[in-house]
Amino acid sequence: MPSDPRALIGVLRNSHDRLDGLVRPLTPDHLRARSYDTDWTIAQVLSHLGSGAEIATLSLAAALGGRGELDQGAFPAIWDTWNNRTPEMQAADALTWDAEHVGRLEALSDEELASIGLDFFGRQLDAAGLVRLRLSEHAIHVWDVAVSADPGATVAQDAILPVMEQVTQLFQFVAKPEGDSFRVRLRTTAPDGDYLLDVGESVTLSDWAEGSDADGVIRLPAEALLRLFYGRLDPEHTPDYTAEGIELDRLRAVFPGF
């Protein structure tokens, strides 16, 4: 999985540029239209990304030079300020804050990158972990915006592996097995991958090992598997796939989205 922080910053820059290209042509009506997340308009998705960029900028400052901690007490005021902006302001300010955050990451020296340390809910994040955390949110919500205009939109190719690594570390929070139990081999394309998803009291994803047993096999693009984990692989947005011995709906039920 990608671990070079500068490479990950490059992927985040690409994601920002994609967002910028999607947002600037949007009309006021577009901003008020529903995003893929039916609870949010497109402007509200952008507000979430903008507040996230502001918080990520604060977190970066705290992480430089030591073992920083998130100042969660500052978050509610930030969210309230963003929620009180008009849709047009949410869109414009989201691009501004997002560019600011990426620019600060790009300006860091090698020494500064090496000094980064942040306590994130009991996990110690280095520079790569900090950037991957932001990228995992960014790339998925950019898709939420993109797919509202293009049903065939996909998550950016260069973000797939780093975001996959991030979300699989959060299965304890995002996976809801609800008493189901099964093992399925997942074979992906673009890029090629071969995994074992083990669903029981806990849910884990590991590399497939010869001699392992599974209840079925599903073959699908890696981008689709990533969206499955984020609860974004409904039938209308599912590419061609094959399933043997197990139904894709059974996996969808484990990952309802967050």
Coordinates of C-alpha atoms in Angstrom, one line a residue:
M1 CA 0.0 0.0 0.0
P2 CA 1.3 3.6 -0.7
S3 CA 3.3 5.0 2.2
D4 CA 5.3 7.8 0.7
P5 CA 3.8 11.0 2.1
R6 CA 4.8 13.1 -0.9
A7 CA 3.2 10.6 -3.3
L8 CA 0.0 10.7 -1.2
I9 CA 0.1 14.5 -1.2
G10 CA 0.3 14.3 -5.0
V11 CA -2.8 12.1 -5.0
L12 CA -4.6 14.6 -2.7
R13 CA -3.6 17.4 -5.1
N14 CA -5.1 15.5 -8.0
S15 CA -8.3 15.0 -6.0
H16 CA -8.5 18.8 -5.2
D17 CA -8.0 19.6 -8.8
R18 CA -10.8 17.3 -9.8
L19 CA -13.1 18.8 -7.2
D20 CA -12.2 22.3 -8.4
G21 CA -13.1 21.3 -12.0
L22 CA -16.4 19.9 -10.9
V23 CA -17.5 22.8 -8.7
R24 CA -16.6 25.9 -10.7
P25 CA -19.2 25.3 -13.4
L26 CA -22.1 24.6 -11.0
T27 CA -25.0 26.9 -11.0
P28 CA -26.9 27.9 -7.8
D29 CA -29.6 25.3 -8.6
H30 CA -26.9 22.6 -9.0
L31 CA -25.5 23.5 -5.5
R32 CA -28.9 23.1 -4.0
A33 CA -29.5 19.7 -5.7
R34 CA -29.1 16.4 -3.9
S35 CA -25.7 14.8 -3.9
Y36 CA -25.3 11.0 -3.9
D37 CA -25.8 11.3 -0.2
T38 CA -29.5 11.9 -0.1
D39 CA -29.3 13.7 3.3
W40 CA -27.0 16.4 1.8
T41 CA -27.2 18.8 -1.1
I42 CA -24.1 19.2 -3.2
A43 CA -23.4 22.5 -1.3
Q44 CA -23.6 20.6 2.0
V45 CA -21.1 18.0 0.8
L46 CA -18.8 20.9 -0.1
S47 CA -19.3 22.4 3.3
H48 CA -18.3 19.1 4.8
L49 CA -15.2 19.1 2.7
G50 CA -14.4 22.7 3.5
S51 CA -14.8 22.3 7.3
G52 CA -12.7 19.1 7.0
A53 CA -10.0 21.1 5.2
E54 CA -10.0 23.7 8.0
I55 CA -9.8 21.0 10.7
A56 CA -7.1 19.2 8.7
T57 CA -5.1 22.4 8.6
L58 CA -5.4 22.8 12.3
S59 CA -4.4 19.2 12.8
L60 CA -1.4 19.6 10.6
A61 CA -0.2 22.5 12.7
A62 CA -0.7 20.4 15.9
A63 CA 1.1 17.4 14.4
L64 CA 4.3 19.1 13.3
G65 CA 7.3 18.5 15.5
G66 CA 5.8 16.1 17.9
R67 CA 3.0 13.9 19.2
G68 CA 0.1 16.3 18.7
E69 CA -3.5 15.7 19.6
L70 CA -6.8 16.7 17.9
D71 CA -8.4 19.7 19.6
Q72 CA -11.9 18.4 19.2
G73 CA -13.3 21.2 21.3
A74 CA -12.8 23.6 18.3
F75 CA -14.8 21.5 15.9
P76 CA -18.4 22.5 16.8
A77 CA -17.7 26.2 16.2
I78 CA -16.1 25.4 12.9
W79 CA -19.1 23.3 11.8
D80 CA -21.6 25.9 12.9
T81 CA -19.8 28.6 10.9
W82 CA -19.8 26.4 7.8
N83 CA -23.5 25.5 8.3
N84 CA -24.5 29.1 8.4
R85 CA -22.9 30.0 5.1
T86 CA -25.0 30.2 1.9
P87 CA -24.6 27.4 -0.6
E88 CA -22.6 29.7 -2.9
M89 CA -20.3 30.6 0.0
Q90 CA -19.9 27.0 1.0
A91 CA -18.8 26.1 -2.5
A92 CA -16.4 29.0 -2.9
D93 CA -14.9 28.7 0.6
A94 CA -14.5 24.9 0.3
L95 CA -12.3 25.3 -2.7
T96 CA -10.3 28.0 -0.9
W97 CA -9.7 26.0 2.3
D98 CA -9.1 22.8 0.3
A99 CA -6.4 24.5 -1.8
E100 CA -4.9 26.1 1.4
H101 CA -4.6 22.7 3.1
V102 CA -3.0 21.0 0.1
G103 CA -0.7 23.9 -0.5
R104 CA 0.6 23.7 3.1
L105 CA 1.3 20.0 2.8
E106 CA 3.1 20.6 -0.5
A107 CA 5.3 23.3 1.1
L108 CA 6.5 21.1 4.0
S109 CA 10.2 20.2 4.0
D110 CA 11.4 16.6 4.3
E111 CA 12.3 17.3 7.9
E112 CA 8.9 18.7 8.7
L113 CA 7.2 15.7 7.1
A114 CA 9.4 13.3 9.1
S115 CA 8.4 15.2 12.3
I116 CA 4.7 14.7 12.0
G117 CA 2.9 12.8 14.7
L118 CA -0.7 12.9 15.7
D119 CA -2.8 11.0 18.2
F120 CA -6.0 10.1 16.4
F121 CA -8.4 8.3 18.6
G122 CA -5.7 6.2 20.1
R123 CA -3.8 5.7 16.8
Q124 CA -0.5 7.4 16.2
L125 CA -0.4 8.9 12.7
D126 CA 2.8 9.8 10.8
A127 CA 2.8 12.0 7.7
A128 CA 1.5 9.3 5.4
G129 CA -1.3 8.4 7.8
L130 CA -2.3 12.0 8.3
V131 CA -2.6 12.6 4.5
R132 CA -4.3 9.2 3.9
L133 CA -6.9 10.1 6.5
R134 CA -7.8 13.3 4.6
L135 CA -7.6 11.6 1.2
S136 CA -10.0 8.9 2.2
E137 CA -12.7 11.4 3.0
H138 CA -11.8 13.7 0.1
A139 CA -11.8 11.2 -2.8
I140 CA -15.1 9.6 -1.7
H141 CA -17.0 12.9 -1.3
V142 CA -15.6 14.1 -4.6
W143 CA -17.3 11.1 -6.1
D144 CA -20.5 12.0 -4.3
V145 CA -20.4 15.3 -6.2
A146 CA -19.3 13.8 -9.6
V147 CA -21.9 11.1 -9.7
S148 CA -24.7 13.5 -9.3
A149 CA -24.0 14.7 -12.8
D150 CA -22.5 11.6 -14.3
P151 CA -24.0 8.2 -13.1
G152 CA -20.9 6.5 -14.5
A153 CA -18.4 8.5 -12.5
T154 CA -15.8 6.5 -10.6
V155 CA -13.4 7.2 -7.7
A156 CA -10.1 8.5 -9.0
Q157 CA -7.8 5.7 -9.9
D158 CA -4.8 6.9 -8.0
A159 CA -6.8 7.2 -4.8
I160 CA -8.1 3.6 -4.8
L161 CA -5.3 1.8 -3.0
P162 CA -4.5 4.4 -0.3
V163 CA -8.2 4.9 0.5
M164 CA -8.7 1.1 0.6
E165 CA -5.9 0.9 3.2
Q166 CA -7.6 3.6 5.3
V167 CA -11.1 2.2 5.3
T168 CA -10.1 -1.3 6.1
Q169 CA -8.4 0.0 9.2
L170 CA -11.8 1.4 10.2
F171 CA -13.9 -1.7 9.7
Q172 CA -14.7 -1.9 13.5
F173 CA -16.6 1.3 13.0
V174 CA -18.1 1.0 9.5
A175 CA -18.8 -2.7 9.1
K176 CA -22.2 -3.9 10.5
P177 CA -22.3 -7.7 10.3
E178 CA -25.6 -7.9 12.3
G179 CA -25.0 -11.5 13.2
D180 CA -24.1 -12.7 9.7
S181 CA -21.1 -14.9 9.2
F182 CA -19.3 -15.8 5.9
R183 CA -16.0 -15.7 4.1
V184 CA -15.7 -14.5 0.5
R185 CA -12.8 -14.3 -1.9
L186 CA -12.7 -10.9 -3.6
R187 CA -10.8 -10.7 -6.8
T188 CA -10.3 -7.2 -8.3
T189 CA -9.2 -5.6 -11.5
A190 CA -7.6 -2.1 -12.1
P191 CA -5.6 -2.8 -10.1
D192 CA -5.5 -6.6 -9.7
G193 CA -6.0 -7.8 -6.2
D194 CA -6.9 -11.0 -4.4
Y195 CA -8.4 -10.7 -0.9
L196 CA -10.3 -12.7 1.7
L197 CA -13.2 -10.8 3.5
D198 CA -14.0 -12.6 6.7
V199 CA -17.3 -11.5 8.3
G200 CA -18.2 -12.7 11.8
E201 CA -18.2 -10.9 15.1
S202 CA -15.6 -8.7 13.5
V203 CA -14.9 -8.0 9.9
T204 CA -11.4 -8.2 8.3
L205 CA -9.8 -8.0 4.9
S206 CA -6.6 -9.8 4.2
D207 CA -4.6 -11.0 1.2
W208 CA -5.9 -14.3 -0.1
A209 CA -3.6 -17.2 0.8
E210 CA -3.6 -20.4 -1.1
G211 CA -5.4 -23.1 0.8
S212 CA -7.8 -20.7 2.3
D213 CA -11.5 -21.6 2.3
A214 CA -14.4 -19.3 1.3
D215 CA -18.1 -19.5 0.8
G216 CA -18.0 -17.8 -2.6
V217 CA -16.0 -15.6 -5.0
I218 CA -16.8 -12.2 -6.3
R219 CA -14.9 -10.5 -9.1
L220 CA -15.3 -6.8 -9.6
P221 CA -13.2 -3.6 -10.2
A222 CA -11.2 -2.4 -7.3
E223 CA -12.9 0.9 -7.5
A224 CA -16.3 -0.8 -7.0
L225 CA -15.0 -2.8 -4.0
L226 CA -13.8 0.5 -2.4
R227 CA -17.3 2.0 -2.9
L228 CA -18.9 -1.1 -1.4
F229 CA -16.9 -0.5 1.8
Y230 CA -18.3 3.0 1.9
G231 CA -21.9 2.0 1.3
R232 CA -21.9 3.4 -2.2
L233 CA -22.4 0.4 -4.4
D234 CA -26.1 0.4 -4.9
P235 CA -27.4 -1.6 -8.0
E236 CA -27.7 1.6 -10.1
H237 CA -24.0 2.4 -9.6
T238 CA -22.5 -1.1 -9.8
P239 CA -20.3 -2.0 -12.8
D240 CA -20.2 -5.5 -14.3
Y241 CA -19.2 -8.2 -11.8
T242 CA -19.5 -11.9 -11.3
A243 CA -20.5 -13.7 -8.1
E244 CA -20.3 -17.4 -7.4
G245 CA -21.7 -19.0 -4.2
I246 CA -22.6 -15.7 -2.6
E247 CA -24.8 -12.7 -3.5
L248 CA -23.4 -9.2 -3.6
D249 CA -26.4 -8.0 -1.6
R250 CA -25.1 -9.9 1.4
L251 CA -21.9 -7.8 1.3
R252 CA -23.9 -4.6 0.8
A253 CA -25.8 -5.4 4.0
V254 CA -22.5 -5.5 6.0
F255 CA -21.4 -2.1 4.7
P256 CA -24.5 0.2 4.9
G257 CA -22.4 3.4 4.5
F258 CA -21.2 6.2 6.8

